[in-house]
Structure formats: C-alpha cells, structure tokens
Short mmCIF file of C-alpha atoms in Angstrom, two decimals:
data_model
loop_
_atom_site.label_atom_id
_atom_site.label_comp_id
_atom_site.label_asym_id
_atom_site.label_seq_id
_atom_site.Cartn_x
_atom_site.Cartn_y
_atom_site.Cartn_z
CA UNK G 1166 59.50 -19.45 35.44
CA UNK G 1167 59.55 -17.14 32.41
CA UNK G 1168 57.38 -14.10 33.06
CA UNK G 1169 58.60 -12.01 30.14
CA UNK G 1170 56.63 -13.66 27.35
CA UNK G 1171 54.50 -11.82 24.80
CA UNK G 1172 51.47 -10.27 26.49
CA UNK G 1173 48.58 -12.56 25.64
CA UNK G 1174 46.62 -11.55 28.74
CA UNK G 1175 45.96 -7.80 28.65
CA UNK G 1176 44.08 -7.75 25.30
CA UNK G 1177 41.73 -10.47 26.54
CA UNK G 1178 41.22 -8.75 29.90
CA UNK G 1179 40.36 -5.57 28.03
CA UNK G 1180 37.95 -7.29 25.64
CA UNK G 1181 36.18 -9.51 28.14
CA UNK G 1182 36.27 -6.76 30.76
CA UNK G 1183 34.42 -4.44 28.39
CA UNK G 1184 31.92 -7.20 27.65
CA UNK G 1185 31.34 -7.69 31.36
CA UNK G 1186 30.93 -3.97 32.06
CA UNK G 1187 28.35 -3.71 29.29
CA UNK G 1188 26.41 -6.61 30.80
CA UNK G 1189 26.73 -5.19 34.33
CA UNK G 1190 25.34 -1.83 33.22
CA UNK G 1191 21.98 -3.49 32.57
CA UNK G 1192 21.82 -4.60 36.21
CA UNK G 1193 22.94 -1.36 37.89
CA UNK G 1194 19.84 0.84 37.75
CA UNK G 1195 19.93 4.63 38.09
CA UNK G 1196 16.81 5.13 40.13
CA UNK G 1197 15.89 6.44 43.56
CA UNK G 1198 17.24 6.41 46.14
CA UNK G 1199 20.15 7.27 43.87
CA UNK G 1200 22.49 9.18 46.20
CA UNK G 1201 22.18 6.79 49.11
CA UNK G 1202 21.99 3.42 47.36
CA UNK G 1203 22.26 3.00 43.60
CA UNK G 1204 25.10 5.46 42.99
CA UNK G 1205 27.25 4.13 45.87
CA UNK G 1206 26.73 0.47 44.92
CA UNK G 1207 27.74 1.23 41.32
CA UNK G 1208 30.92 3.02 42.42
CA UNK G 1209 33.39 0.13 42.72
CA UNK G 1210 32.13 -1.65 39.56
CA UNK G 1211 32.83 1.51 37.55
CA UNK G 1212 36.31 2.17 38.98
CA UNK G 1213 37.96 -0.33 36.69
CA UNK G 1214 39.81 -3.21 38.27
CA UNK G 1215 41.65 -6.09 36.64
CA UNK G 1216 38.45 -7.93 35.54
CA UNK G 1217 40.31 -11.20 36.04
CA UNK G 1218 37.41 -13.19 37.51
CA UNK G 1219 34.79 -12.45 34.82
CA UNK G 1220 37.40 -12.81 32.08
CA UNK G 1221 38.35 -16.22 33.41
CA UNK G 1222 34.69 -17.24 33.31
CA UNK G 1223 34.18 -16.02 29.75
CA UNK G 1224 37.47 -17.51 28.52
CA UNK G 1225 36.68 -20.92 30.03
CA UNK G 1226 33.20 -20.89 28.52
CA UNK G 1227 34.65 -19.92 25.15
CA UNK G 1228 37.34 -22.61 25.38
CA UNK G 1229 34.58 -25.18 25.95
CA UNK G 1230 32.51 -23.95 23.02
CA UNK G 1231 30.25 -21.09 24.14
CA UNK G 1232 30.60 -17.68 22.43
CA UNK G 1233 31.88 -14.97 24.83
CA UNK G 1234 28.67 -12.94 24.63
CA UNK G 1235 26.72 -15.96 25.86
CA UNK G 1236 28.77 -16.00 29.08
CA UNK G 1237 28.60 -12.24 29.76
CA UNK G 1238 25.67 -12.42 32.21
CA UNK G 1239 27.42 -15.01 34.36
CA UNK G 1240 30.59 -12.92 34.24
CA UNK G 1241 28.64 -9.82 35.29
CA UNK G 1242 27.20 -11.71 38.27
CA UNK G 1243 30.69 -12.76 39.37
CA UNK G 1244 32.08 -9.23 39.08
CA UNK G 1245 29.12 -7.69 40.91
CA UNK G 1246 29.49 -10.12 43.81
CA UNK G 1247 33.26 -9.53 43.89
CA UNK G 1248 32.71 -5.78 44.21
CA UNK G 1249 30.07 -6.26 46.90
CA UNK G 1250 32.54 -8.29 48.94
CA UNK G 1251 35.22 -5.63 48.41
CA UNK G 1252 32.90 -3.06 50.00
CA UNK G 1253 32.46 -5.31 53.02
CA UNK G 1254 36.17 -6.20 53.16
CA UNK G 1255 37.12 -2.52 53.22
CA UNK G 1256 34.77 -1.88 56.14
CA UNK G 1257 36.00 -4.92 58.07
CA UNK G 1258 39.64 -4.07 57.37
CA UNK G 1259 39.18 -0.35 58.06
CA UNK G 1260 40.91 0.33 54.72
CA UNK G 1261 41.37 3.84 53.38
CA UNK G 1262 41.89 3.21 49.66
CA UNK G 1263 40.48 0.99 46.94
CA UNK G 1264 41.67 1.19 43.34
CA UNK G 1265 43.47 4.45 43.97
CA UNK G 1266 40.49 6.24 45.53
CA UNK G 1267 38.87 6.51 48.94
CA UNK G 1268 36.97 3.45 50.07
CA UNK G 1269 33.19 3.59 49.94
CA UNK G 1270 32.73 3.83 53.70
CA UNK G 1271 35.20 6.74 53.83
CA UNK G 1272 33.22 8.54 51.16
CA UNK G 1273 29.69 7.86 52.40
CA UNK G 1274 30.01 6.51 55.95
CA UNK G 1275 29.76 2.91 57.10
CA UNK G 1276 25.94 2.57 57.21
CA UNK G 1277 25.44 3.64 53.59
CA UNK G 1278 28.44 1.59 52.38
CA UNK G 1279 27.27 -1.49 54.28
CA UNK G 1280 23.76 -1.25 52.84
CA UNK G 1281 25.16 -0.69 49.34
CA UNK G 1282 27.35 -3.78 49.69
CA UNK G 1283 24.41 -5.84 50.88
CA UNK G 1284 22.25 -4.66 47.98
CA UNK G 1285 24.96 -5.28 45.38
CA UNK G 1286 25.53 -8.80 46.72
CA UNK G 1287 21.81 -9.58 46.45
CA UNK G 1288 21.52 -7.95 43.03
CA UNK G 1289 24.45 -9.99 41.70
CA UNK G 1290 22.33 -13.12 41.57
CA UNK G 1291 19.91 -11.61 39.00
CA UNK G 1292 22.20 -11.87 35.94
CA UNK G 1293 23.14 -15.41 36.96
CA UNK G 1294 19.47 -16.31 37.31
CA UNK G 1295 18.71 -14.80 33.92
CA UNK G 1296 21.46 -16.90 32.36
CA UNK G 1297 20.42 -20.03 34.25
CA UNK G 1298 16.86 -19.70 32.93
CA UNK G 1299 18.20 -20.04 29.39
CA UNK G 1300 19.78 -23.42 30.18
CA UNK G 1301 16.89 -25.40 31.60
CA UNK G 1302 16.13 -26.55 35.15
CA UNK G 1303 18.91 -29.16 35.51
CA UNK G 1304 21.77 -26.86 34.61
CA UNK G 1305 20.11 -23.95 36.41
CA UNK G 1306 20.05 -25.90 39.68
CA UNK G 1307 23.65 -26.99 39.13
CA UNK G 1308 24.78 -23.37 38.67
CA UNK G 1309 22.83 -22.13 41.69
CA UNK G 1310 24.22 -24.96 43.81
CA UNK G 1311 27.74 -23.94 42.79
CA UNK G 1312 26.89 -20.31 43.56
CA UNK G 1313 25.73 -21.27 47.06
CA UNK G 1314 28.89 -23.24 47.74
CA UNK G 1315 31.16 -20.45 46.49
CA UNK G 1316 29.36 -17.88 48.68
CA UNK G 1317 29.57 -20.16 51.72
CA UNK G 1318 33.26 -20.93 51.18
CA UNK G 1319 34.01 -17.21 50.79
CA UNK G 1320 32.18 -16.33 53.99
CA UNK G 1321 33.93 -19.10 55.91
CA UNK G 1322 37.33 -17.90 54.72
CA UNK G 1323 36.54 -14.35 55.73
CA UNK G 1324 35.35 -15.59 59.11
CA UNK G 1325 38.62 -17.44 59.64
CA UNK G 1326 40.60 -14.26 58.98
CA UNK G 1327 38.34 -12.14 61.18
CA UNK G 1328 38.61 -14.75 63.91
CA UNK G 1329 42.39 -14.52 63.85
CA UNK G 1330 42.13 -10.77 64.24
CA UNK G 1331 39.75 -11.18 67.17
CA UNK G 1332 42.22 -13.62 68.78
CA UNK G 1333 45.65 -12.05 68.14
CA UNK G 1334 47.40 -14.50 70.44
CA UNK G 1335 46.31 -17.50 68.36
CA UNK G 1336 49.16 -19.26 66.57
CA UNK G 1337 48.34 -19.44 62.84
CA UNK G 1338 50.27 -21.88 60.65
CA UNK G 1339 50.99 -21.92 56.94
CA UNK G 1340 48.38 -24.67 56.51
CA UNK G 1341 45.81 -22.51 58.32
CA UNK G 1342 46.62 -19.65 55.97
CA UNK G 1343 46.31 -21.84 52.87
CA UNK G 1344 42.93 -23.18 54.02
CA UNK G 1345 41.73 -19.61 54.54
CA UNK G 1346 42.99 -18.58 51.09
CA UNK G 1347 41.32 -21.59 49.46
CA UNK G 1348 38.01 -20.49 50.91
CA UNK G 1349 38.21 -16.70 50.84
CA UNK G 1350 40.17 -16.14 47.64
CA UNK G 1351 40.37 -19.21 45.42
CA UNK G 1352 36.70 -20.09 45.17
CA UNK G 1353 35.59 -16.70 43.87
CA UNK G 1354 38.82 -15.76 42.08
CA UNK G 1355 39.35 -18.94 40.07
CA UNK G 1356 37.47 -22.12 41.00
CA UNK G 1357 33.94 -20.80 40.55
CA UNK G 1358 34.60 -18.78 37.36
CA UNK G 1359 36.18 -21.85 35.72
CA UNK G 1360 33.46 -24.23 36.88
CA UNK G 1361 30.66 -21.95 35.68
CA UNK G 1362 32.45 -21.23 32.41
CA UNK G 1363 32.95 -24.93 31.74
CA UNK G 1364 29.31 -25.65 32.63
CA UNK G 1365 28.14 -23.01 30.16
CA UNK G 1366 30.53 -24.30 27.53
CA UNK G 1367 29.32 -27.86 27.81
CA UNK G 1368 25.63 -27.04 28.27
CA UNK G 1369 24.65 -28.96 25.14
CA UNK G 1370 26.96 -31.90 25.77
CA UNK G 1371 26.33 -32.85 29.39
CA UNK G 1372 28.18 -31.72 32.49
CA UNK G 1373 31.89 -32.24 32.81
CA UNK G 1374 33.40 -33.16 36.18
CA UNK G 1375 33.58 -29.69 37.81
CA UNK G 1376 36.05 -30.88 40.46
CA UNK G 1377 38.69 -30.83 37.74
CA UNK G 1378 39.04 -27.10 38.37
CA UNK G 1379 39.40 -27.16 42.16
CA UNK G 1380 43.11 -28.01 42.16
CA UNK G 1381 43.88 -25.64 39.31
CA UNK G 1382 41.86 -22.88 40.96
CA UNK G 1383 43.50 -23.44 44.33
CA UNK G 1384 47.07 -23.29 43.07
CA UNK G 1385 46.38 -20.32 40.83
CA UNK G 1386 44.31 -18.44 43.42
CA UNK G 1387 46.84 -19.05 46.19
CA UNK G 1388 49.74 -17.90 44.00
CA UNK G 1389 47.73 -14.79 43.12
CA UNK G 1390 46.86 -14.03 46.76
CA UNK G 1391 50.36 -14.52 48.12
CA UNK G 1392 51.83 -12.28 45.44
CA UNK G 1393 49.06 -9.78 46.21
CA UNK G 1394 50.20 -9.86 49.84
CA UNK G 1395 53.76 -9.15 48.69
CA UNK G 1396 52.57 -6.26 46.52
CA UNK G 1397 50.72 -4.82 49.50
CA UNK G 1398 54.07 -4.14 51.13
CA UNK G 1399 54.91 -1.92 48.16
CA UNK G 1400 51.56 -0.17 47.75
CA UNK G 1401 52.33 1.49 44.43
CA UNK G 1402 49.89 3.03 41.96
CA UNK G 1403 49.57 -0.23 40.06
CA UNK G 1404 48.45 -2.01 43.19
CA UNK G 1405 46.01 0.77 44.07
CA UNK G 1406 45.90 0.34 47.85
CA UNK G 1407 47.63 1.93 50.77
CA UNK G 1408 51.21 0.86 51.37
CA UNK G 1409 51.59 -1.82 54.07
CA UNK G 1410 47.86 -1.88 54.73
CA UNK G 1411 48.11 -5.55 55.68
CA UNK G 1412 50.67 -4.69 58.36
CA UNK G 1413 48.53 -1.89 59.78
CA UNK G 1414 45.68 -4.41 59.96
CA UNK G 1415 48.00 -7.16 61.31
CA UNK G 1416 46.71 -9.59 58.70
CA UNK G 1417 48.09 -13.11 59.02
CA UNK G 1418 49.89 -13.31 55.70
CA UNK G 1419 52.60 -15.87 55.04
CA UNK G 1420 55.16 -13.17 55.77
CA UNK G 1421 53.65 -12.34 59.15
CA UNK G 1422 53.35 -16.01 60.06
CA UNK G 1423 56.96 -16.55 59.00
CA UNK G 1424 58.41 -13.62 60.95
CA UNK G 1425 56.37 -14.50 64.06
CA UNK G 1426 58.00 -17.94 64.13
CA UNK G 1427 61.51 -16.46 63.95
CA UNK G 1428 61.43 -13.51 66.36
CA UNK G 1429 62.98 -14.05 69.79
CA UNK G 1430 63.38 -12.20 73.07
CA UNK G 1431 62.52 -8.48 73.07
CA UNK G 1432 61.64 -8.59 69.39
CA UNK G 1433 59.01 -11.27 70.04
CA UNK G 1434 57.62 -9.21 72.93
CA UNK G 1435 57.38 -6.16 70.66
CA UNK G 1436 55.61 -8.26 68.03
CA UNK G 1437 53.13 -9.65 70.59
CA UNK G 1438 52.38 -6.13 71.85
CA UNK G 1439 51.86 -4.94 68.27
CA UNK G 1440 49.38 -7.73 67.58
CA UNK G 1441 47.37 -6.89 70.71
CA UNK G 1442 46.90 -3.24 69.69
CA UNK G 1443 44.05 -1.87 67.63
CA UNK G 1444 44.86 -0.48 64.20
CA UNK G 1445 44.48 3.10 65.44
CA UNK G 1446 46.99 2.47 68.24
CA UNK G 1447 49.68 1.03 65.98
CA UNK G 1448 52.48 3.45 65.12
CA UNK G 1449 54.36 4.06 61.88
CA UNK G 1450 57.55 3.18 63.74
CA UNK G 1451 56.21 -0.25 64.68
CA UNK G 1452 54.93 -0.95 61.16
CA UNK G 1453 58.31 0.07 59.72
CA UNK G 1454 60.08 -2.13 62.28
CA UNK G 1455 57.94 -5.14 61.38
CA UNK G 1456 58.55 -4.59 57.66
CA UNK G 1457 62.30 -4.40 58.30
CA UNK G 1458 62.10 -7.60 60.35
CA UNK G 1459 60.37 -9.39 57.49
CA UNK G 1460 63.13 -8.34 55.13
CA UNK G 1461 65.88 -9.28 57.57
CA UNK G 1462 64.65 -12.84 58.09
CA UNK G 1463 63.86 -13.29 54.39
CA UNK G 1464 60.13 -13.74 54.89
CA UNK G 1465 59.16 -11.65 51.85
CA UNK G 1466 61.56 -13.46 49.53
CA UNK G 1467 60.36 -16.85 50.78
CA UNK G 1468 56.73 -15.89 50.24
CA UNK G 1469 57.49 -14.75 46.69
CA UNK G 1470 59.35 -17.98 45.92
CA UNK G 1471 56.50 -20.02 47.39
CA UNK G 1472 53.96 -18.17 45.24
CA UNK G 1473 56.05 -19.05 42.18
CA UNK G 1474 56.07 -22.73 43.14
CA UNK G 1475 52.28 -22.62 43.48
CA UNK G 1476 52.06 -20.99 40.05
CA UNK G 1477 54.14 -23.82 38.58
CA UNK G 1478 51.73 -26.30 40.15
CA UNK G 1479 48.82 -24.33 38.66
CA UNK G 1480 50.35 -24.64 35.18
CA UNK G 1481 50.57 -28.40 35.68
CA UNK G 1482 46.95 -28.61 36.84
CA UNK G 1483 45.87 -26.42 33.91
CA UNK G 1484 47.26 -29.01 31.52
CA UNK G 1485 45.15 -31.66 33.26
CA UNK G 1486 41.91 -29.65 33.53
CA UNK G 1487 42.07 -28.56 29.88
CA UNK G 1488 43.71 -31.71 28.47
CA UNK G 1489 40.85 -32.42 26.04
CA UNK G 1490 40.56 -28.82 24.83
CA UNK G 1491 42.53 -27.68 21.75
CA UNK G 1492 44.82 -24.68 22.02
CA UNK G 1493 42.96 -21.45 21.33
CA UNK G 1494 43.34 -17.78 22.22
CA UNK G 1495 41.26 -18.50 25.33
CA UNK G 1496 43.28 -21.46 26.60
CA UNK G 1497 46.49 -19.52 26.02
CA UNK G 1498 44.98 -16.64 28.00
CA UNK G 1499 44.03 -18.89 30.93
CA UNK G 1500 47.47 -20.51 31.02
CA UNK G 1501 49.33 -17.20 30.70
CA UNK G 1502 47.11 -15.58 33.33
CA UNK G 1503 49.09 -17.60 35.86
CA UNK G 1504 52.41 -15.96 35.00
CA UNK G 1505 50.72 -12.59 34.43
CA UNK G 1506 50.20 -12.59 38.19
CA UNK G 1507 53.91 -11.85 38.58
CA UNK G 1508 53.93 -9.03 36.03
CA UNK G 1509 51.39 -6.89 37.87
CA UNK G 1510 54.10 -4.86 39.61
CA UNK G 1511 56.05 -4.23 36.40
#
C-alpha cells in the first residue's frame, strides 16, 4: 500500500473542519451557568481534533451533489456528539490527557464533566433536527432513525468494552474485538457520516441504499481504530494522548488479545495478575513488561499489518459504494482518507 502520495486529505480536513466549527459555534451558547456547564462542554470542540467524521459527512454529501455548506449542520451534529462521547470515554477510562491537554474531568471534576458530556450529547441533535426540517418529513424520519441506530450501536460497543474490563478473566477473541469496533468506532467514525452525507446528497433524487456504506465504513473504521491502538503505544504529540494509556487501562486491543494467547507459564500468571488489578495498582514495570512482551511475540507488527489489510478492503468497498459517482476532489479525499490513516504518525 502506497502511503506517500500527494496530500489530498489535509486541505479538505482544514476546509471542512473550519466549516464545521463555524456551524458548531451557533449551537454552543455562552450563557449561564457558563463556568459549570457551557464553557466545559465547549472545551473539547474548541481544542481542534482531526475533524475526520464531519469532513467525511460533508465530502460524501458533496460527492452526491449537495454543496458543502448545506451539509454543515449535519456535520456539526456529528462532531458535537463525538466530543460528548469523548468526555464520557475519558471518565470511564480514567484518562489523563485528551488532545495534548488535561481531560475534562481532571480539570473540573467528574460531576461537572459528566453533566457537560450529557448536555453536549443532547444538544448535538439540534443541528441535525434543524437540517432534517429542511428536507421534509420522510427524509427527516430517515435521518433520525439512522441517528438512533448509530447512538445505540455506539453504546452497545462501549458496553462490550466496559464489560470486558469488569470481567478481566473473560477470554476475548479477535472476532469479539472486531464486533466491538464495528459498534463503538465504525458507526460514528465512518458508517453514519457516509450514510447521512449520501442521504443529503440525494435528497432530491430519492434515497440510495444506505447499506452500501456499512462494509466500507466497517473496513475503514476498523483499520483506523487498530492503527489508533498501535499509535497509543507511542503516545507522541501527534497522537495527543498519554503513552501506553491502553495498557494502563488493560484495554482488549488486538495486541493484548494476541499476546494473551501466546504467553505461557510464569509470564501468563503475571499477565493474569496484571489484568485483575485496578489501574491505580498497576506499576510502570508491569506496563513496560507487557509492552516488551507484545514486541517480542510480534503482536504490534501483526496488528499493523492487519490494519493495512483492512484498509485495502476499504479501498475495494469504496469503489463499490461510489461506483456511480464521478471522480471529484471529494471522492479523491474519501478514498485517500483510508491511506491517510497510516500517515498520522509521520
């Protein structure tokens, strides 16, 4: 896979990201209680971020015939919900950093952060409702139905991961992991943005078959998530999170699943003891040992190679989902976004 092509992704992320931030600003009020609600809930949305999800929505809408500005409200809704879920994820994962700064619950305490996340999640539906009203009742109900499914899938995926943490002795397989990623990551990261974008783009021509984007979104989202898991073990400034945070949290990534299957004897006992501990009880020595074990058995390299194979499958599914759409700046962006995933640590 060639990942050194001309950058066709960053300019679009910058342009559509700016369009999304402008739309979001209209839905993030500066009113009381400012210090304890509206300022905290606007924190993550103003920290930057890749803006991949809203850009994917806008680009898909544009590829199917809707001007980017006409998709900005839907994109803003997606980005607001994404940031609301990040607030909750950071609390549930006991994370210390988000986008190079302290997490919201570290800055304001868990109660304020939790309430801010709840409020932002509820507020995220307003821009989507405003856009849906412009399209008539049939398309509006279709969009809201998709929104409900995406939210449910995301919650189920998060519940799967939390359940594994609550039951550290449970054996988790690669297929379990991929099902969790489909639900938790792929629906919000790729499937839903593409489906909504295509719906907006074909609003005057009748609905396309939205299931065309499920396979593309799964392969792309899974490749993105697995590479994100690999990057977590580096924890550099580009990544913007604490190094090895997934190991401290004992998250069941492909690498952890892989190494757990290969450890024997005293090493397996040490791993089992590590998994049974709380995050606060885990030591730097044990985290370093587990990272070394992953490298020794080749788990990190295998995960990276697997993410590349998923990306290749995503490129194939892209050609099917967009087969009737002529090549434009937006379709090139969507296609190249797949390989851009592997340039994020460069």
